[in-house]
Short mmCIF file of C-alpha atoms and ligand atoms in Angstrom, two decimals:
data_model
loop_
_atom_site.label_atom_id
_atom_site.label_comp_id
_atom_site.label_asym_id
_atom_site.label_seq_id
_atom_site.Cartn_x
_atom_site.Cartn_y
_atom_site.Cartn_z
CA UNK V 2 14.72 -2.68 2.89
CA UNK V 3 15.21 -4.26 -0.16
CA UNK V 4 15.16 -7.05 -1.70
CA UNK V 5 16.16 -8.12 -4.80
CA UNK V 6 13.95 -10.05 -7.65
CA UNK V 7 17.38 -12.27 -8.58
CA UNK V 8 17.95 -14.05 -5.81
CA UNK V 9 18.86 -17.48 -6.08
CA UNK V 10 15.26 -18.76 -5.03
CA UNK V 11 13.91 -16.32 -7.76
CA UNK V 12 16.24 -17.64 -10.46
CA UNK V 13 15.07 -21.11 -9.38
CA UNK V 14 11.30 -20.49 -9.82
CA UNK V 15 11.57 -18.63 -12.92
CA UNK V 16 13.81 -21.32 -14.65
CA UNK V 17 11.12 -23.85 -13.21
CA UNK V 18 8.22 -21.97 -15.10
CA UNK V 19 9.92 -21.57 -18.16
CA UNK V 20 10.15 -25.15 -18.28
CA UNK V 21 6.85 -26.06 -17.22
CA UNK V 22 5.49 -23.67 -20.42
CA UNK V 23 6.84 -24.44 -23.09
CA UNK V 24 4.60 -21.96 -25.30
CA UNK V 25 6.56 -18.90 -24.17
CA UNK V 26 7.75 -17.22 -27.27
CA UNK V 27 4.88 -17.35 -29.22
CA UNK V 28 1.84 -16.49 -27.24
CA UNK V 29 0.35 -14.26 -29.90
CA UNK V 30 -3.17 -14.94 -30.62
CA UNK V 31 -3.68 -17.39 -27.88
CA UNK V 32 -7.00 -16.74 -26.12
CA UNK V 33 -7.17 -16.60 -22.46
CA UNK V 34 -9.62 -18.61 -20.98
CA UNK V 35 -11.37 -18.70 -16.88
CA UNK V 36 -13.85 -19.56 -14.72
CA UNK V 37 -15.44 -16.81 -12.22
CA UNK V 38 -16.88 -18.58 -9.52
CA UNK V 39 -19.50 -16.56 -8.51
CA UNK V 40 -21.34 -19.41 -7.26
CA UNK V 41 -18.30 -20.37 -3.82
CA UNK V 42 -18.21 -16.95 -3.04
CA UNK V 43 -14.71 -16.13 -0.73
CA UNK V 44 -13.66 -14.24 1.97
CA UNK V 45 -14.49 -10.14 2.21
CA UNK V 46 -11.91 -8.24 0.44
CA UNK V 47 -11.42 -5.46 3.45
CA UNK V 48 -11.45 -1.90 2.21
CA UNK V 49 -8.01 -0.99 5.16
CA UNK V 50 -6.27 -3.66 1.83
CA UNK V 51 -6.52 0.15 0.54
CA UNK V 52 -5.14 2.42 3.02
CA UNK V 53 -2.15 4.42 2.31
CA UNK V 54 0.99 5.42 3.76
CA UNK V 55 1.88 9.09 4.73
CA UNK V 56 5.40 8.95 6.34
CA UNK V 57 7.56 12.40 7.08
CA UNK V 58 9.80 12.34 4.26
CA UNK V 59 10.63 14.50 1.75
CA UNK V 60 7.74 16.49 0.23
CA UNK V 61 5.09 13.18 1.20
CA UNK V 62 3.34 15.65 4.11
CA UNK V 63 5.17 18.77 4.41
CA UNK V 64 4.23 20.42 0.47
CA UNK V 65 1.94 17.65 -0.67
CA UNK V 66 -0.62 17.59 2.28
CA UNK V 67 0.45 20.24 4.53
CA UNK V 68 0.66 23.75 3.37
CA UNK V 69 0.51 25.47 6.70
CA UNK V 70 0.33 29.05 6.82
CA UNK V 71 0.30 29.78 2.79
CA UNK V 72 -2.42 31.83 1.39
CA UNK V 73 -1.43 30.74 -2.33
CA UNK V 74 -2.40 27.12 -2.02
CA UNK V 75 -5.89 26.75 -1.38
CA UNK V 76 -5.95 25.12 1.78
CA UNK V 77 -8.26 24.11 4.89
CA UNK V 78 -6.55 24.66 8.33
CA UNK V 79 -3.20 24.19 6.48
CA UNK V 80 -3.84 21.01 4.35
CA UNK V 81 -4.04 21.88 0.48
CA UNK V 82 -7.63 21.20 -0.41
CA UNK V 83 -6.78 19.72 -4.17
CA UNK V 84 -4.98 16.67 -2.86
CA UNK V 85 -7.32 15.84 0.06
CA UNK V 86 -10.27 16.40 -2.40
CA UNK V 87 -8.48 13.86 -4.77
CA UNK V 88 -7.88 11.55 -2.07
CA UNK V 89 -11.73 12.06 -0.68
CA UNK V 90 -12.90 10.75 -4.23
CA UNK V 91 -10.57 7.84 -4.31
CA UNK V 92 -12.63 6.66 -0.62
CA UNK V 93 -9.27 6.38 1.21
CA UNK V 94 -10.16 4.11 4.65
CA UNK V 95 -7.35 4.28 6.11
CA UNK V 96 -3.59 6.60 6.51
CA UNK V 97 -1.01 5.10 8.50
CA UNK V 98 1.55 8.02 9.77
CA UNK V 99 3.98 8.99 10.96
CA UNK V 100 6.79 6.66 8.79
CA UNK V 101 8.44 4.23 8.27
CA UNK V 102 11.72 5.08 9.74
CA UNK V 103 10.71 8.47 10.79
CA UNK V 104 8.52 6.77 13.54
CA UNK V 105 11.17 4.95 15.25
CA UNK V 106 12.50 8.34 15.59
CA UNK V 107 9.86 10.22 16.36
CA UNK V 108 8.11 11.79 20.01
CA UNK V 109 4.31 12.90 20.02
CA UNK V 110 5.00 15.41 22.58
CA UNK V 111 7.56 17.02 19.71
CA UNK V 112 4.18 17.73 17.83
CA UNK V 113 1.66 18.94 19.92
CA UNK V 114 0.88 21.95 21.63
CA UNK V 115 1.24 26.15 19.59
CA UNK V 116 3.28 25.13 16.64
CA UNK V 117 5.89 28.26 17.06
CA UNK V 118 7.18 26.87 20.26
CA UNK V 119 7.49 23.17 18.87
CA UNK V 120 11.04 21.90 17.95
CA UNK V 121 12.46 21.99 14.87
CA UNK V 122 14.39 18.24 14.05
CA UNK V 123 16.93 17.01 11.30
CA UNK V 124 15.01 14.39 9.73
CA UNK V 125 18.00 12.00 10.34
CA UNK V 126 16.60 8.92 7.52
CA UNK V 127 15.24 11.15 4.77
CA UNK V 128 18.15 14.06 3.48
CA UNK V 129 18.88 15.41 7.03
CA UNK V 130 16.41 18.24 6.05
CA UNK V 131 14.76 20.02 9.05
CA UNK V 132 11.66 18.54 10.45
CA UNK V 133 9.81 21.56 11.96
CA UNK V 134 7.06 19.10 13.57
CA UNK V 135 4.04 21.56 11.99
CA UNK V 136 2.16 18.10 11.35
CA UNK V 137 1.72 16.41 14.48
CA UNK V 138 -0.82 14.41 16.23
CA UNK V 139 -3.61 17.09 15.90
CA UNK V 140 -3.21 17.76 12.24
CA UNK V 141 -2.95 14.21 11.48
CA UNK V 142 -6.20 13.63 13.35
CA UNK V 143 -7.39 16.64 11.22
CA UNK V 144 -6.74 15.65 8.54
CA UNK V 145 -8.16 12.23 8.99
CA UNK V 146 -11.49 14.33 8.96
CA UNK V 147 -10.75 15.62 6.10
CA UNK V 148 -10.44 12.81 4.06
CA UNK V 149 -12.83 10.41 6.20
CA UNK V 150 -10.47 8.05 6.96
CA UNK V 151 -9.00 6.15 9.66
CA UNK V 152 -6.09 6.03 12.06
CA UNK V 153 -3.21 3.85 11.56
CA UNK V 154 0.07 4.89 13.85
CA UNK V 155 3.52 3.24 13.72
CA UNK V 156 4.55 3.92 17.42
CA UNK V 157 8.61 4.55 18.26
CA UNK V 158 10.23 1.23 20.10
CA UNK V 159 13.54 2.52 17.72
CA UNK V 160 14.55 4.89 20.33
CA UNK V 161 11.20 5.69 22.58
CA UNK V 162 9.70 3.79 25.42
CA UNK V 163 6.59 1.86 26.37
CA UNK V 164 5.56 4.58 28.79
CA UNK V 165 5.56 6.84 25.83
CA UNK V 166 4.04 5.06 23.37
CA UNK V 167 0.88 4.05 25.49
CA UNK V 168 0.53 7.60 26.93
CA UNK V 169 0.64 8.96 23.01
CA UNK V 170 -2.52 6.23 23.21
CA UNK V 171 -4.00 7.69 26.11
CA UNK V 172 -3.58 11.18 24.56
CA UNK V 173 -5.45 10.35 22.32
CA UNK V 174 -8.00 7.64 22.91
CA UNK V 175 -8.61 8.48 26.79
CA UNK V 176 -12.14 10.94 27.77
CA UNK V 177 -10.35 11.44 30.87
CA UNK V 178 -7.55 12.34 33.22
CA UNK V 179 -4.52 14.82 32.72
CA UNK V 180 -3.57 13.46 29.39
CA UNK V 181 -7.43 14.17 27.92
CA UNK V 182 -7.18 17.63 29.54
CA UNK V 183 -4.38 18.40 27.80
CA UNK V 184 -5.35 17.24 24.85
CA UNK V 185 -8.88 19.78 25.41
CA UNK V 186 -5.95 22.41 26.26
CA UNK V 187 -4.58 21.70 22.77
CA UNK V 188 -7.79 21.94 21.31
CA UNK V 189 -9.96 18.88 21.10
CA UNK V 190 -11.76 17.63 23.73
CA UNK V 191 -13.62 14.07 21.99
CA UNK V 192 -10.87 11.48 22.15
CA UNK V 193 -10.14 10.16 18.73
CA UNK V 194 -11.03 6.48 18.17
CA UNK V 195 -7.38 5.21 17.24
CA UNK V 196 -8.44 1.42 15.46
CA UNK V 197 -4.59 0.68 14.60
CA UNK V 198 -0.94 0.99 16.49
CA UNK V 199 1.86 -0.19 14.79
CA UNK V 200 4.53 -1.83 17.75
CA UNK V 201 7.25 -0.18 15.42
CA UNK V 202 8.36 -0.46 11.86
CA UNK V 203 11.20 -2.42 11.14
CA UNK V 204 12.42 -3.12 13.67
CA UNK V 205 14.94 -5.72 11.67
CA UNK V 206 16.58 -2.07 10.01
CA UNK V 207 15.73 1.48 10.97
CA UNK V 208 13.72 0.41 13.73
CA UNK V 209 16.58 -0.89 15.98
CA UNK V 210 18.50 -3.59 14.18
CA UNK V 211 16.80 -6.45 16.25
CA UNK V 212 17.34 -9.86 16.33
CA UNK V 213 14.08 -11.51 15.70
CA UNK V 214 13.99 -12.55 19.41
CA UNK V 215 14.61 -9.25 21.34
CA UNK V 216 12.11 -7.76 18.64
CA UNK V 217 9.50 -10.48 19.62
CA UNK V 218 10.38 -9.23 23.20
CA UNK V 219 9.81 -5.84 22.92
CA UNK V 220 6.43 -6.30 20.82
CA UNK V 221 5.20 -7.74 23.93
CA UNK V 222 6.43 -5.38 26.47
CA UNK V 223 5.07 -2.52 24.56
CA UNK V 224 2.29 -4.27 23.42
CA UNK V 225 1.61 -4.89 27.02
CA UNK V 226 0.54 -1.45 28.67
CA UNK V 227 -1.22 -0.40 25.36
CA UNK V 228 -4.46 -0.17 26.96
CA UNK V 229 -7.62 1.71 24.85
CA UNK V 230 -10.71 2.73 26.80
CA UNK V 231 -13.57 0.44 27.77
CA UNK V 232 -15.32 -0.31 24.84
CA UNK V 233 -13.12 0.45 22.59
CA UNK V 234 -9.90 -1.29 20.97
CA UNK V 235 -6.64 -0.96 19.38
CA UNK V 236 -5.51 -3.94 17.12
CA UNK V 237 -1.82 -4.13 17.61
CA UNK V 238 0.58 -4.65 14.16
CA UNK V 239 4.23 -5.65 14.79
CA UNK V 240 6.93 -4.71 13.06
CA UNK V 241 6.97 -8.05 10.06
CA UNK V 242 9.71 -9.50 7.44
CA UNK V 243 11.69 -7.57 4.85
CA UNK V 244 10.81 -9.44 2.09
CA UNK V 245 11.52 -13.51 2.25
CA UNK V 246 12.68 -13.03 5.56
CA UNK V 247 10.48 -16.30 6.56
CA UNK V 248 12.65 -16.65 10.02
CA UNK V 249 11.07 -13.21 10.85
CA UNK V 250 7.45 -14.46 10.79
CA UNK V 251 8.34 -17.48 12.73
CA UNK V 252 10.07 -15.94 15.62
CA UNK V 253 7.65 -13.39 16.05
CA UNK V 254 4.63 -14.85 15.68
CA UNK V 255 6.22 -18.21 17.79
CA UNK V 256 7.01 -15.77 20.87
CA UNK V 257 4.54 -12.64 19.93
CA UNK V 258 1.85 -14.03 18.10
CA UNK V 259 -0.54 -14.55 21.02
CA UNK V 260 -0.68 -10.54 21.60
CA UNK V 261 -1.46 -9.73 18.32
CA UNK V 262 -3.65 -8.89 15.83
CA UNK V 263 -1.48 -7.88 12.75
CA UNK V 264 2.15 -8.79 11.56
CA UNK V 265 2.99 -6.57 8.89
CA UNK V 266 5.46 -7.30 5.83
CA UNK V 267 6.88 -5.28 3.56
CA UNK V 268 8.46 -5.86 0.24
CA UNK V 269 9.20 -3.05 -2.57
CA UNK V 270 9.53 -3.68 -6.46
CA UNK V 271 13.35 -2.59 -7.17
CA UNK V 272 14.01 -3.51 -10.73
CA UNK V 273 17.45 -3.37 -11.72
CA UNK V 274 19.14 -5.74 -9.89
CA UNK V 275 19.34 -4.54 -6.14
CA UNK V 276 19.90 -1.76 -3.78
CA UNK V 277 19.82 0.58 -4.52
CA UNK V 278 17.61 2.12 -6.89
CA UNK V 279 18.88 2.93 -10.57
CA UNK V 280 16.01 2.04 -12.86
CA UNK V 281 14.70 5.12 -13.74
CA UNK V 282 11.25 5.70 -13.67
CA UNK V 283 10.04 6.42 -17.30
CA UNK V 284 12.35 6.18 -19.99
CA UNK V 285 12.84 2.46 -19.61
CA UNK V 286 12.58 -0.32 -22.41
CA UNK V 287 11.14 -3.80 -22.55
CA UNK V 288 13.20 -5.53 -20.21
CA UNK V 289 12.80 -3.43 -17.22
CA UNK V 290 8.69 -3.56 -18.05
CA UNK V 291 8.93 -6.84 -17.99
CA UNK V 292 11.75 -7.28 -14.59
CA UNK V 293 9.42 -4.92 -12.83
CA UNK V 294 5.50 -7.20 -13.36
CA UNK V 295 8.19 -10.31 -12.27
CA UNK V 296 8.88 -8.76 -9.36
CA UNK V 297 5.55 -7.28 -8.37
CA UNK V 298 4.56 -11.16 -9.28
CA UNK V 299 7.06 -12.06 -5.96
CA UNK V 300 4.16 -11.17 -3.56
CA UNK V 301 2.59 -13.91 -4.25
CA UNK V 302 4.91 -16.33 -3.47
CA UNK V 303 5.39 -14.12 -0.73
CA UNK V 304 2.10 -14.13 0.70
CA UNK V 305 1.92 -17.61 0.48
CA UNK V 306 4.77 -18.30 2.26
CA UNK V 307 4.70 -15.81 5.25
CA UNK V 308 0.46 -17.15 5.27
CA UNK V 309 2.11 -20.97 5.58
CA UNK V 310 4.49 -19.79 8.74
CA UNK V 311 1.08 -18.19 10.32
CA UNK V 312 -1.04 -21.24 10.06
CA UNK V 313 1.79 -23.11 12.16
CA UNK V 314 0.98 -21.16 15.06
CA UNK V 315 -2.35 -19.63 13.86
CA UNK V 316 -4.31 -21.41 11.55
CA UNK V 317 -8.10 -19.89 12.14
CA UNK V 318 -5.78 -17.15 10.58
CA UNK V 319 -7.33 -14.70 14.02
CA UNK V 320 -4.20 -12.51 13.46
CA UNK V 321 -3.96 -10.77 9.68
CA UNK V 322 -0.74 -9.93 7.62
CA UNK V 323 -0.90 -6.20 7.00
CA UNK V 324 1.41 -5.83 3.91
CA UNK V 325 2.01 -2.57 5.10
CA UNK V 326 4.44 -1.52 2.61
CA UNK V 327 4.43 -2.21 -0.50
CA UNK V 328 5.58 -0.39 -4.20
CA UNK V 329 8.28 0.16 -7.15
CA UNK V 330 11.08 2.12 -5.82
CA UNK V 331 12.91 3.60 -8.79
CA UNK V 332 16.12 5.67 -8.88
CA UNK V 333 14.77 8.68 -7.67
CA UNK V 334 13.77 11.39 -10.76
CA UNK V 335 17.12 13.70 -11.74
CA UNK V 336 17.60 17.33 -10.15
CA UNK V 337 14.74 15.96 -7.00
CA UNK V 338 16.84 16.35 -4.11
CA UNK V 339 18.44 13.25 -2.08
CA UNK V 340 16.83 11.33 0.51
CA UNK V 341 13.54 12.44 -0.68
CA UNK V 342 12.74 9.46 -2.54
CA UNK V 343 10.27 11.31 -5.80
CA UNK V 344 9.28 9.48 -8.44
CA UNK V 345 7.33 9.42 -11.64
CA UNK V 346 4.33 7.12 -11.92
CA UNK V 347 3.67 5.36 -15.91
CA UNK V 348 1.35 2.72 -17.35
CA UNK V 349 3.88 -0.04 -15.92
CA UNK V 350 3.10 1.53 -12.18
CA UNK V 351 -0.70 1.39 -12.54
CA UNK V 352 0.23 -2.60 -13.42
CA UNK V 353 2.23 -2.96 -10.48
CA UNK V 354 -1.04 -1.71 -9.14
CA UNK V 355 -3.34 -4.45 -10.71
CA UNK V 356 -1.60 -7.86 -10.31
CA UNK V 357 -0.73 -6.82 -6.71
CA UNK V 358 -4.76 -5.80 -5.85
CA UNK V 359 -5.15 -8.46 -7.57
CA UNK V 360 -3.07 -10.86 -5.01
CA UNK V 361 -4.48 -9.92 -2.64
CA UNK V 362 -8.10 -10.90 -3.64
CA UNK V 363 -6.10 -14.56 -4.18
CA UNK V 364 -5.21 -13.81 -0.38
CA UNK V 365 -8.02 -12.23 1.31
CA UNK V 366 -8.48 -14.82 3.84
CA UNK V 367 -4.95 -13.32 5.78
CA UNK V 368 -3.99 -10.15 3.92
CA UNK V 369 -6.67 -7.89 6.03
CA UNK V 370 -4.70 -4.84 5.54
CA UNK V 371 -2.44 -3.16 3.47
CA UNK V 372 -0.54 0.48 2.27
CA UNK V 373 1.25 1.51 -0.93
CA UNK V 374 3.94 3.50 -0.20
CA UNK V 375 3.30 6.40 -0.45
CA UNK V 376 0.22 8.44 -0.75
CA UNK V 377 1.73 11.87 -1.73
CA UNK V 378 5.33 12.41 -3.53
CA UNK V 379 7.51 9.28 -2.22
CA UNK V 380 7.58 6.52 -4.27
CA UNK V 381 4.86 4.56 -6.10
CA UNK V 382 2.80 7.76 -5.25
CA UNK V 383 -1.11 8.28 -5.72
CA UNK V 384 -0.54 12.07 -6.30
CA UNK V 385 1.99 14.01 -7.37
CA UNK V 386 2.30 17.73 -6.91
CA UNK V 387 5.01 21.46 -7.35
CA UNK V 388 4.25 24.10 -5.68
CA UNK V 389 -0.08 25.07 -6.47
CA UNK V 390 0.80 22.08 -9.53
CA UNK V 391 -0.74 19.00 -8.65
CA UNK V 392 -1.09 15.69 -11.03
CA UNK V 393 -3.14 12.26 -10.22
CA UNK V 394 -0.90 9.24 -11.76
CA UNK V 395 -1.61 6.02 -13.52
CA UNK V 396 -1.52 4.11 -9.82
CA UNK V 397 -4.54 6.50 -8.66
CA UNK V 398 -6.24 5.45 -11.05
CA UNK V 399 -6.20 1.98 -10.82
CA UNK V 400 -7.10 2.44 -7.22
CA UNK V 401 -10.53 4.35 -8.42
CA UNK V 402 -11.53 1.66 -10.65
CA UNK V 403 -10.85 -0.95 -7.93
CA UNK V 404 -12.57 1.25 -5.21
CA UNK V 405 -15.63 -1.44 -5.76
CA UNK V 406 -13.26 -3.74 -3.88
CA UNK V 407 -13.14 -2.01 -0.68
CA UNK V 408 -15.49 -4.74 1.29
CA UNK V 409 -16.68 -6.40 -1.27
CA UNK V 410 -16.47 -10.86 -0.83
CA UNK V 411 -14.22 -12.04 -3.46
CA UNK V 412 -15.09 -14.05 -6.03
CA UNK V 413 -12.72 -16.71 -6.97
CA UNK V 414 -10.90 -16.25 -10.95
CA UNK V 415 -9.26 -19.15 -12.23
CA UNK V 416 -7.44 -17.61 -15.16
CA UNK V 417 -5.96 -19.68 -17.72
CA UNK V 418 -3.50 -17.65 -19.95
CA UNK V 419 -0.61 -17.56 -22.55
CA UNK V 420 2.46 -16.39 -20.50
CA UNK V 421 4.18 -13.00 -21.38
CA UNK V 422 8.03 -13.05 -21.73
CA UNK V 423 10.82 -11.00 -22.03
CA UNK V 424 14.38 -12.03 -21.97
CA UNK V 425 14.70 -14.01 -18.31
CA UNK V 426 11.20 -12.88 -17.44
CA UNK V 427 8.14 -14.50 -17.87
CA UNK V 428 5.00 -14.62 -16.18
CA UNK V 429 1.21 -14.75 -16.79
CA UNK V 430 -0.15 -12.14 -19.79
CA UNK V 431 -3.23 -12.05 -17.91
CA UNK V 432 -4.18 -11.27 -13.72
CA UNK V 433 -7.69 -11.01 -12.77
CA UNK V 434 -10.27 -10.65 -9.61
CA UNK V 435 -13.31 -10.16 -9.16
CA UNK V 436 -16.12 -9.15 -6.40
CA UNK V 437 -19.47 -8.83 -5.66
CA UNK V 438 -19.93 -5.69 -3.73
CA UNK V 439 -22.56 -5.04 -0.59
CA UNK V 440 -25.52 -4.22 -3.40
CA UNK V 441 -24.83 -7.88 -4.76
CA UNK V 442 -23.59 -5.80 -8.62
CA UNK V 443 -20.20 -7.85 -9.96
CA UNK V 444 -16.90 -6.66 -10.73
CA UNK V 445 -13.69 -7.75 -12.84
CA UNK V 446 -10.51 -6.79 -12.99
CA UNK V 447 -8.31 -7.68 -15.97
CA UNK V 448 -5.00 -6.64 -17.09
CA UNK V 449 -2.63 -7.67 -19.74
CA UNK V 450 0.95 -7.28 -19.29
CA UNK V 451 2.10 -8.28 -22.24
CA UNK V 452 2.99 -4.86 -23.84
CA UNK V 453 3.01 -6.38 -27.45
CA UNK V 454 0.14 -8.34 -27.69
CA UNK V 455 -4.26 -7.73 -27.15
CA UNK V 456 -5.51 -10.49 -25.87
CA UNK V 457 -8.87 -12.20 -25.84
CA UNK V 458 -10.48 -13.03 -22.59
CA UNK V 459 -13.18 -15.52 -22.00
CA UNK V 460 -14.42 -15.89 -18.73
CA UNK V 461 -16.90 -18.54 -17.64
CA UNK V 462 -19.65 -16.96 -14.87
CA UNK V 463 -20.81 -19.57 -12.74
CA UNK V 464 -23.80 -19.02 -10.99
CA UNK V 465 -24.15 -15.49 -11.97
CA UNK V 466 -26.65 -14.41 -14.73
CA UNK V 467 -25.53 -11.62 -15.87
CA UNK V 468 -26.46 -10.10 -19.45
CA UNK V 469 -23.51 -7.12 -20.20
CA UNK V 470 -20.76 -5.88 -19.23
CA UNK V 471 -19.05 -2.06 -19.09
CA UNK V 472 -16.26 -0.53 -17.21
CA UNK V 473 -13.45 1.63 -17.70
CA UNK V 474 -10.05 0.81 -19.64
CA UNK V 475 -6.54 1.84 -18.38
CA UNK V 476 -3.87 2.01 -21.13
CA UNK V 477 -1.73 4.22 -23.41
CA UNK V 478 0.47 4.16 -26.00
CA UNK V 479 3.97 4.24 -24.59
CA UNK V 480 4.98 1.31 -21.92
CA UNK V 481 6.28 4.73 -19.92
CA UNK V 482 3.27 6.92 -20.38
CA UNK V 483 2.72 9.05 -17.56
CA UNK V 484 0.77 12.38 -16.31
CA UNK V 485 2.52 15.54 -16.23
CA UNK V 486 1.74 19.19 -14.94
CA UNK V 487 1.76 20.09 -18.77
CA UNK V 488 -0.49 17.14 -19.94
CA UNK V 489 -1.60 15.91 -16.85
CA UNK V 490 -4.13 13.48 -18.20
CA UNK V 491 -1.88 11.44 -20.93
CA UNK V 492 -2.77 8.13 -18.76
CA UNK V 493 -6.64 8.01 -17.65
CA UNK V 494 -9.46 5.74 -17.84
CA UNK V 495 -11.41 5.63 -20.37
CA UNK V 496 -15.10 4.01 -21.17
CA UNK V 497 -14.92 0.68 -22.25
CA UNK V 498 -18.13 -1.08 -24.05
CA UNK V 499 -16.40 -3.51 -26.29
CA UNK V 500 -17.51 -6.41 -23.68
CA UNK V 501 -20.10 -8.97 -24.15
CA UNK V 502 -21.85 -11.18 -22.09
CA UNK V 503 -23.25 -14.09 -24.37
CA UNK V 504 -24.33 -17.73 -23.07
CA UNK V 505 -23.21 -16.88 -19.40
CA UNK V 506 -19.59 -16.01 -21.01
CA UNK V 507 -18.19 -12.87 -20.93
CA UNK V 508 -15.99 -11.85 -23.83
CA UNK V 509 -13.21 -9.30 -23.81
CA UNK V 510 -10.45 -8.23 -25.80
CA UNK V 511 -7.98 -6.47 -23.61
CA UNK V 512 -5.40 -4.14 -25.68
CA UNK V 513 -1.68 -4.79 -24.35
CA UNK V 514 -0.29 -3.27 -21.37
CA UNK V 515 -3.88 -2.59 -20.38
CA UNK V 516 -6.05 -2.65 -16.77
CA UNK V 517 -9.80 -3.20 -17.55
CA UNK V 518 -12.57 -2.96 -14.66
CA UNK V 519 -16.21 -3.83 -15.96
CA UNK V 520 -19.42 -3.11 -13.81
CA UNK V 521 -21.56 -6.90 -14.68
CA UNK V 522 -25.13 -6.44 -14.82
O1 AHR S 602 9.00 4.17 2.58
C1 AHR S 602 10.67 4.17 2.37
C2 AHR S 602 10.76 3.59 3.17
O2 AHR S 602 10.75 2.19 3.36
C3 AHR S 602 10.26 3.01 5.34
O3 AHR S 602 10.25 4.45 6.02
C4 AHR S 602 10.72 2.53 5.41
O4 AHR S 602 9.65 1.64 6.11
C5 AHR S 602 11.15 1.22 4.53
O5 AHR S 602 12.47 0.84 4.99
#
């Protein structure tokens, strides 16, 4: 569910920002200065921040991942080899499944046993198409095995029961008992690991239209019956707020926080002034570019304020914030199936991704999981498919460039940058984050959100004796540059060797509308 960027609060914030920055209109040529504090390392950038979300929605599962017995598309046990290989390469740590809104109407027993005997249901949330239940629990864990990812299942609170959810967990994790025997008869003797469980999804909306007090009680009740076998843990994540609903966070934390490991937050960037999404994914103008990136930046304010509410009840930050749905939401691609949320993915989405991943670095003490929506063919996807064909999106390339961030240590970076402005939308031109990986190597990401001006950045390296830097740049001539099946490499990372380090200062000129990731040596 969505909140428009142009809420009164956001307008006030933008106005205040504009007043505080008199040089908004003329930023050309003003350099960016920054300090990277390698001497005061921050928290870990949890690998689970790169979680992917795969819902039974459109071609997110069927066609995009699962082709079953279709021999015309190379697959292993039903999952297409090309998509799985791309995801393995990305080092996807966790896959959230089966929804989304789908989760609160999903009954796990309908997705086990012989595929031909599984009931065919209607996907009431997404297009009213038939749901064959061909991908169920065993297939999901097979996908995780192939990708090398861990499980994050959203359980059904909406129209399910606490018993149903508890028995699903037992079926998955238990080494013994009737449910374990049934699992073995269905082809998997060994229990699987279930490190993460969502107690419903969007309980304020498609998950049951609950008030926060009722949702808190339901979360406590369902959570009570989630039991992990000896020596294992299932982390419980409550259904969290829609965008700026701080009352929701306050109520859940107050009434159920002691029972939780994580609390979710959903925030989509929806340019165009409100719901339903009407801005096209490509073929947009600079106004829309700026509006989208300003919308993405709102994540910073949302996390800051939700974190502050959580701090009231959990100052030690034991409960993590799981931003388990984020990304852009545009008008669906012309000609695509209504309800399938299929959208192209352009350089603009790449900048949304880098902006958001940088924001998570600033909040890595509280945000320890996030899931972009969604992994394949839906919303801000990593890959798009059509029949046998597959293409990697600009967002995929950003996730690839940020791979070293997984479980690395955040190095704080202060950035003083000119402002980029278009119409009523203003923002700092340059975004960035930095990490030190487990092997000791330092990586710096810098994005230039200004689509017109290059930006020269000098970064003082405090506590770091690096002497050279090289990496990759992602950019293109057009704001809406994107990859198609006919031109799959229109937007792809290129080597970047134009950065230098002299006397402890990193110097780099960022092209307009670019993402640069550097390895420092
Ligand atoms: O990602 C699409 C939908 O957006 C999800 O099903 C729901 O949780 C959210 O409203």
